CSV table of C-alpha atoms and ligand atoms in Angstrom, one decimal:
chain,number,residue,atom,x,y,z
A,1,MET,CA,84.5,96.4,94.6
A,2,GLY,CA,82.8,99.6,95.9
A,3,ILE,CA,84.7,102.9,96.2
A,4,SER,CA,84.8,104.4,99.7
A,5,GLY,CA,86.8,106.7,101.9
A,6,ASP,CA,87.3,110.2,102.8
A,7,GLU,CA,86.6,112.4,99.9
A,8,THR,CA,90.3,113.5,99.6
A,9,VAL,CA,91.4,109.8,99.2
A,10,LEU,CA,89.2,107.2,97.6
A,11,THR,CA,89.7,103.5,98.3
A,12,GLU,CA,88.6,100.8,95.9
A,13,ILE,CA,88.9,97.2,97.2
A,14,ARG,CA,89.6,94.7,94.5
A,15,ASN,CA,90.4,91.0,94.8
A,16,GLY,CA,93.8,90.9,96.6
A,17,TYR,CA,94.6,94.5,96.2
A,18,ARG,CA,93.4,98.1,96.8
A,19,ILE,CA,93.5,101.2,94.6
A,20,LEU,CA,94.0,104.5,96.6
A,21,THR,CA,93.1,107.6,94.5
A,22,LEU,CA,94.3,111.0,95.6
A,23,HIS,CA,91.1,113.0,95.1
A,24,ARG,CA,91.5,116.8,94.9
A,25,PRO,CA,91.5,117.1,91.1
A,26,ASP,CA,90.8,120.8,91.0
A,27,ARG,CA,94.2,121.3,92.8
A,28,LEU,CA,96.0,118.5,90.9
A,29,ASN,CA,95.7,116.5,94.1
A,30,ALA,CA,98.0,118.7,96.1
A,31,PHE,CA,98.5,117.6,99.7
A,32,THR,CA,96.6,119.3,102.5
A,33,THR,CA,96.9,118.2,106.1
A,34,GLU,CA,93.5,116.5,105.7
A,35,MET,CA,94.6,114.6,102.6
A,36,HIS,CA,97.8,113.4,104.5
A,37,GLY,CA,95.6,112.0,107.3
A,38,ALA,CA,93.2,110.3,104.9
A,39,LEU,CA,96.1,108.8,102.9
A,40,ARG,CA,97.9,107.5,106.0
A,41,GLN,CA,94.6,106.0,107.3
A,42,ALA,CA,93.8,104.4,103.9
A,43,ILE,CA,97.3,102.8,103.8
A,44,ALA,CA,97.0,101.6,107.4
A,45,ALA,CA,93.6,100.1,106.6
A,46,ALA,CA,95.1,98.2,103.6
A,47,ASP,CA,97.9,97.0,105.9
A,48,ALA,CA,95.4,95.7,108.5
A,49,ASP,CA,93.5,93.7,105.8
A,50,VAL,CA,95.3,90.3,105.4
A,51,SER,CA,93.6,89.7,102.1
A,52,CYS,CA,95.2,92.9,100.7
A,53,ARG,CA,98.6,91.9,99.1
A,54,ALA,CA,99.3,94.9,96.8
A,55,LEU,CA,98.5,98.6,96.7
A,56,ILE,CA,98.1,101.0,93.8
A,57,LEU,CA,98.5,104.8,94.4
A,58,THR,CA,97.1,107.0,91.7
A,59,GLY,CA,95.5,110.5,91.2
A,60,ALA,CA,92.1,111.7,90.1
A,61,GLY,CA,91.7,114.0,87.1
A,62,ARG,CA,94.6,115.2,85.0
A,63,GLY,CA,97.3,115.2,87.7
A,64,PHE,CA,98.9,112.7,90.0
A,65,CYS,CA,99.9,115.1,92.8
A,66,ALA,CA,101.2,118.7,92.8
A,67,GLY,CA,103.0,118.3,96.1
A,68,GLN,CA,102.2,120.5,99.1
A,69,ASP,CA,99.1,122.6,98.7
A,70,LEU,CA,100.7,126.0,98.9
A,71,SER,CA,97.5,127.5,100.3
A,72,ASP,CA,97.2,125.1,103.1
A,73,ARG,CA,100.4,125.5,105.2
A,74,ALA,CA,100.5,125.6,109.0
A,75,VAL,CA,101.8,128.9,110.4
A,76,SER,CA,104.7,128.6,112.9
A,77,ASP,CA,104.7,129.8,116.5
A,78,ASN,CA,106.1,133.2,115.6
A,79,GLY,CA,103.1,133.6,113.3
A,80,SER,CA,105.0,134.7,110.2
A,81,ARG,CA,106.3,131.7,108.3
A,82,ALA,CA,105.2,128.1,108.0
A,83,ASP,CA,107.2,125.7,110.1
A,84,LEU,CA,108.4,123.4,107.4
A,85,LYS,CA,110.6,121.2,109.6
A,86,SER,CA,107.4,120.4,111.5
A,87,THR,CA,105.5,119.8,108.3
A,88,LEU,CA,108.1,117.3,107.1
A,89,GLU,CA,108.4,115.6,110.5
A,90,THR,CA,104.7,115.2,111.1
A,91,LEU,CA,103.3,114.7,107.6
A,92,TYR,CA,105.7,113.8,104.8
A,93,ASN,CA,108.3,111.8,106.6
A,94,PRO,CA,105.8,109.5,108.3
A,95,LEU,CA,104.0,109.0,105.0
A,96,VAL,CA,107.3,108.1,103.2
A,97,ARG,CA,108.3,105.7,106.0
A,98,GLN,CA,104.9,104.1,106.0
A,99,ILE,CA,105.0,103.4,102.2
A,100,ARG,CA,108.5,102.1,102.3
A,101,ALA,CA,107.9,99.8,105.3
A,102,LEU,CA,104.6,98.5,104.0
A,103,ARG,CA,104.4,94.6,104.0
A,104,MET,CA,103.1,94.6,100.4
A,105,PRO,CA,104.3,96.0,97.1
A,106,VAL,CA,103.1,99.5,96.3
A,107,ILE,CA,102.6,100.5,92.7
A,108,ALA,CA,102.4,104.2,91.7
A,109,ALA,CA,100.2,104.7,88.7
A,110,VAL,CA,101.3,108.2,87.8
A,111,ASN,CA,98.4,109.5,85.6
A,112,GLY,CA,99.6,113.1,85.1
A,113,ILE,CA,102.0,115.7,86.5
A,114,ALA,CA,103.8,114.6,89.7
A,115,ALA,CA,105.4,117.7,91.2
A,116,GLY,CA,107.3,118.5,94.4
A,117,ALA,CA,106.6,116.0,97.2
A,118,GLY,CA,104.0,114.4,94.8
A,119,ALA,CA,106.9,113.3,92.6
A,120,ASN,CA,108.9,112.0,95.5
A,121,VAL,CA,106.0,110.1,97.1
A,122,ALA,CA,105.5,108.4,93.7
A,123,LEU,CA,109.2,107.5,93.5
A,124,ASN,CA,109.1,106.0,97.0
A,125,CYS,CA,106.6,103.4,95.7
A,126,ASP,CA,108.1,100.0,94.8
A,127,ILE,CA,107.2,100.1,91.1
A,128,VAL,CA,106.4,103.3,89.2
A,129,LEU,CA,104.2,103.2,86.1
A,130,ALA,CA,103.4,106.5,84.3
A,131,GLY,CA,101.1,107.5,81.6
A,132,ARG,CA,103.0,108.9,78.6
A,133,SER,CA,101.5,112.4,79.2
A,134,ALA,CA,102.6,112.4,82.8
A,135,GLY,CA,105.7,114.3,83.9
A,136,PHE,CA,108.0,114.5,87.0
A,137,LEU,CA,109.0,117.9,88.4
A,138,GLN,CA,111.2,118.6,91.3
A,139,ALA,CA,109.4,121.9,91.7
A,140,PHE,CA,111.0,122.9,95.0
A,141,ALA,CA,113.7,125.3,93.9
A,142,LYS,CA,111.1,127.3,92.0
A,143,ILE,CA,109.7,128.3,95.4
A,144,GLY,CA,113.0,128.5,97.3
A,145,LEU,CA,112.8,125.0,98.8
A,146,VAL,CA,114.9,121.9,99.0
A,147,PRO,CA,113.6,118.6,97.5
A,148,ASP,CA,112.1,116.6,100.4
A,149,SER,CA,110.1,113.4,101.0
A,150,GLY,CA,113.3,111.5,100.3
A,151,GLY,CA,114.0,113.1,96.9
A,152,THR,CA,117.6,114.0,97.7
A,153,TRP,CA,118.3,110.4,98.7
A,154,LEU,CA,116.4,108.7,95.9
A,155,LEU,CA,117.3,110.8,92.9
A,156,PRO,CA,121.1,110.3,92.9
A,157,ARG,CA,120.5,106.6,93.4
A,158,LEU,CA,117.9,106.3,90.6
A,159,VAL,CA,119.4,108.6,87.9
A,160,GLY,CA,123.0,109.4,89.1
A,161,SER,CA,124.4,112.6,90.6
A,162,ALA,CA,124.6,114.7,87.4
A,163,ARG,CA,121.0,114.2,86.5
A,164,ALA,CA,119.8,114.5,90.1
A,165,ARG,CA,121.5,117.9,90.5
A,166,ALA,CA,120.1,119.3,87.3
A,167,LEU,CA,116.6,118.0,88.1
A,168,CYS,CA,116.7,119.6,91.5
A,169,MET,CA,118.4,122.9,90.6
A,170,LEU,CA,116.7,123.6,87.2
A,171,ALA,CA,113.3,122.4,88.5
A,172,GLU,CA,112.3,121.5,84.9
A,173,PRO,CA,109.8,118.7,84.3
A,174,ILE,CA,110.8,115.6,82.5
A,175,SER,CA,108.4,113.3,80.6
A,176,ALA,CA,107.4,109.8,81.6
A,177,GLU,CA,109.4,108.5,78.7
A,178,THR,CA,112.6,110.3,79.8
A,179,ALA,CA,112.0,109.1,83.3
A,180,GLU,CA,111.8,105.6,82.0
A,181,SER,CA,114.9,105.9,79.8
A,182,TRP,CA,116.9,107.3,82.8
A,183,GLY,CA,115.8,104.4,85.0
A,184,MET,CA,113.9,106.7,87.3
A,185,ILE,CA,110.7,104.7,86.9
A,186,TRP,CA,109.8,101.2,85.7
A,187,LYS,CA,107.7,101.9,82.6
A,188,ALA,CA,105.9,104.6,80.6
A,189,VAL,CA,102.6,103.3,79.1
A,190,ASP,CA,99.8,104.7,77.0
A,191,ASP,CA,97.6,106.9,79.1
A,192,ASP,CA,94.5,104.9,78.5
A,193,ALA,CA,96.3,101.6,79.4
A,194,LEU,CA,97.8,103.0,82.7
A,195,LEU,CA,95.2,101.9,85.2
A,196,ASN,CA,94.6,98.5,83.5
A,197,GLU,CA,98.3,97.8,83.5
A,198,ALA,CA,98.7,98.8,87.2
A,199,CYS,CA,95.7,96.6,88.0
A,200,THR,CA,97.1,93.6,86.1
A,201,MET,CA,100.4,94.0,87.9
A,202,ALA,CA,98.7,94.4,91.3
A,203,ALA,CA,96.5,91.3,90.7
A,204,HIS,CA,99.6,89.3,89.7
A,205,LEU,CA,101.6,90.5,92.8
A,206,ALA,CA,98.7,89.7,95.0
A,207,THR,CA,99.2,86.0,94.1
A,208,GLN,CA,102.9,86.1,94.8
A,209,PRO,CA,104.8,85.3,98.0
A,210,THR,CA,104.0,88.5,99.8
A,211,TYR,CA,106.2,87.8,102.8
A,212,ALA,CA,109.2,87.2,100.6
A,213,LEU,CA,108.4,90.4,98.7
A,214,SER,CA,108.4,92.3,101.9
A,215,LEU,CA,111.8,90.9,102.7
A,216,ILE,CA,113.0,91.9,99.2
A,217,LYS,CA,112.0,95.5,100.0
A,218,GLN,CA,114.0,95.3,103.2
A,219,ALA,CA,117.1,93.9,101.5
A,220,LEU,CA,117.0,96.5,98.7
A,221,ASP,CA,116.6,99.4,101.1
A,222,ALA,CA,119.4,98.2,103.3
A,223,ALA,CA,121.6,97.7,100.2
A,224,GLU,CA,121.6,101.5,99.7
A,225,ILE,CA,123.6,101.9,102.9
A,226,ASN,CA,125.3,98.5,103.6
A,227,ASP,CA,128.7,97.4,102.3
A,228,MET,CA,128.9,94.0,100.6
A,229,ASP,CA,129.9,92.3,103.7
A,230,ALA,CA,127.0,93.6,105.7
A,231,GLN,CA,124.6,92.9,102.9
A,232,LEU,CA,125.7,89.3,102.6
A,233,SER,CA,125.0,88.9,106.4
A,234,LEU,CA,121.6,90.5,105.9
A,235,GLU,CA,120.7,88.3,103.0
A,236,ALA,CA,121.5,85.2,105.1
A,237,GLU,CA,119.3,86.6,107.8
A,238,LEU,CA,116.4,87.4,105.5
A,239,GLN,CA,116.8,84.1,103.6
A,240,SER,CA,116.6,82.2,106.9
A,241,ARG,CA,113.2,83.8,107.5
A,242,ALA,CA,112.0,83.3,103.9
A,243,GLY,CA,113.2,79.7,104.1
A,244,ARG,CA,110.8,79.1,107.0
A,245,SER,CA,107.8,80.4,105.2
A,246,ASP,CA,104.9,78.3,103.9
A,247,ASP,CA,105.3,80.0,100.5
A,248,ASN,CA,108.9,78.8,100.1
A,249,ALA,CA,107.8,75.2,100.8
A,250,GLU,CA,104.9,75.7,98.4
A,251,GLY,CA,107.1,77.2,95.7
A,252,VAL,CA,109.6,74.4,95.8
A,253,ALA,CA,106.9,71.7,95.9
A,254,ALA,CA,105.1,73.3,93.0
A,255,PHE,CA,108.3,73.4,91.0
A,256,LEU,CA,109.1,69.8,91.6
A,257,GLU,CA,105.5,68.7,90.9
A,258,LYS,CA,105.4,70.9,87.7
A,259,ARG,CA,102.3,72.8,88.8
A,260,LYS,CA,101.5,76.5,89.5
A,261,PRO,CA,102.2,77.5,93.1
A,262,VAL,CA,99.5,78.7,95.4
A,263,PHE,CA,101.0,81.3,97.6
A,264,THR,CA,99.3,82.6,100.8
A,265,GLY,CA,101.7,85.4,101.6
A,266,LYS,CA,101.7,84.3,105.2
A,267,PRO,CA,104.5,85.9,107.2
A,268,VAL,CA,106.9,83.9,109.4
A,269,GLN,CA,106.5,84.8,113.1
A,270,ASP,CA,109.9,85.5,114.6
B,1,T3D,O1,104.7,123.0,103.5
B,1,T3D,C1,105.7,122.9,102.7
B,1,T3D,O2,105.8,123.6,101.8
B,1,T3D,C2,106.7,121.8,103.0
B,1,T3D,C3,106.5,120.7,102.0
B,1,T3D,C4,106.9,120.8,100.8
B,1,T3D,C5,106.6,119.8,99.8
B,1,T3D,C6,106.3,120.3,98.4
B,1,T3D,O3,105.7,119.6,97.7
B,1,T3D,S1,106.8,121.8,98.0
B,1,T3D,C7,106.4,121.9,96.3
B,1,T3D,C8,104.9,122.4,96.1
B,1,T3D,N1,104.4,122.2,94.8
B,1,T3D,C9,104.7,123.1,93.8
B,1,T3D,O4,105.5,124.0,94.0
B,1,T3D,C10,104.1,122.8,92.5
B,1,T3D,C11,103.1,124.0,92.2
B,1,T3D,N2,102.3,123.7,91.0
B,1,T3D,C12,102.9,123.9,89.8
B,1,T3D,O5,104.0,124.3,89.6
B,1,T3D,C13,101.9,123.7,88.6
B,1,T3D,O6,100.6,123.6,89.1
B,1,T3D,C14,102.2,122.3,87.9
B,1,T3D,C15,103.5,122.4,87.1
B,1,T3D,C16,102.3,121.1,88.9
B,1,T3D,C17,101.1,122.0,86.9
B,1,T3D,O7,100.9,123.1,86.0
B,1,T3D,P1,99.6,123.3,85.1
B,1,T3D,O8,99.8,124.5,84.3
B,1,T3D,O9,99.4,122.0,84.4
B,1,T3D,O10,98.4,123.5,86.2
B,1,T3D,P2,98.0,124.8,87.0
B,1,T3D,O11,97.1,125.6,86.2
B,1,T3D,O12,99.2,125.4,87.5
B,1,T3D,O13,97.2,124.1,88.2
B,1,T3D,C18,95.9,123.8,88.2
B,1,T3D,C19,95.2,124.3,89.4
B,1,T3D,O14,95.8,123.6,90.5
B,1,T3D,C20,95.5,125.8,89.6
B,1,T3D,O15,94.4,126.3,90.3
B,1,T3D,P3,93.4,127.3,89.5
B,1,T3D,O16,94.2,128.4,88.9
B,1,T3D,O17,92.7,126.4,88.5
B,1,T3D,O18,92.4,127.8,90.6
B,1,T3D,C21,96.7,125.8,90.6
B,1,T3D,O19,96.8,126.9,91.4
B,1,T3D,C22,96.4,124.6,91.4
B,1,T3D,N3,97.6,124.0,92.0
B,1,T3D,C23,98.6,123.3,91.4
B,1,T3D,N4,99.5,123.0,92.3
B,1,T3D,C24,99.2,123.5,93.4
B,1,T3D,C25,97.9,124.1,93.3
B,1,T3D,N5,97.3,124.7,94.3
B,1,T3D,C26,97.9,124.7,95.5
B,1,T3D,N6,99.1,124.1,95.7
B,1,T3D,C27,99.8,123.5,94.7
B,1,T3D,N7,100.9,122.8,94.9
């Protein structure tokens, strides 16, 4: 139950899940290179712990994450401008890929403003809860940049092209409730209920068939690219794997015996 970790990212280990807290509250938890390293390490540690079957990502203080810390940017070889291609390729893209490929569900508990890459890191999580006072801001255009961390891929899919374009070009914040009504996030909740709700959800998910949940992540990600025919083939492939899992056998047995299933989350070795 103790809290540990690098001071820029705190890890709290609970029964079946972990809470990772971005921890630079005086900078609205903006990303530095150090915080990127700490976060990736904390996620890898959760992945390596077989008892960890769900993850919560949240922020300390009044913000969730204000994106890139604009005072902590690497300078490029020519010494004048930051090399943003390199920043994305070495920091943000690996983080997004790590979150999306994680073998367990990731819940973003957005406790305050989520801006720039901070918004898009949240939107890359599997389920996004936000406190009513939180907001989402594609801040990039305000500083002459393009939405990154998967924002240009996610937003049209989540909210449709018209809203995605306006969000990116106007760079105006939207409230958690608007985000919910647009289908951008799962739910807006009262601020003081946010962490409890995220923990209840994580504790529930930690008792579910984790391996099947990881296959669901794969199927839904692939569905963004596949046509129906390819998706039907993928579903057959993934279902073949799920069907060989102990959790499928347990789920069916529990149903037939009219009892609650006890899932282990154990993966099938291919
Ligand atoms: O390297 C690259 O650039 C490539 C990667 C890009 C990815 C990106 O994320 S680019 C987008 C970067 N983020 C932004 O442009 C957002 C900047 N922040 C804001 O627009 C505002 O802070 C917010 C709208 C998020 C919140 O506004 P408000 O009024 O609630 O708070 P504030 O007073 O602006 O911020 C509080 C403090 O945090 C303040 O410091 P101070 O004055 O108390 O000493 C502010 O400077 C600091 N802060 C907020 N965001 C950042 C930041 N410091 C550094 N970097 C930030 N991104």
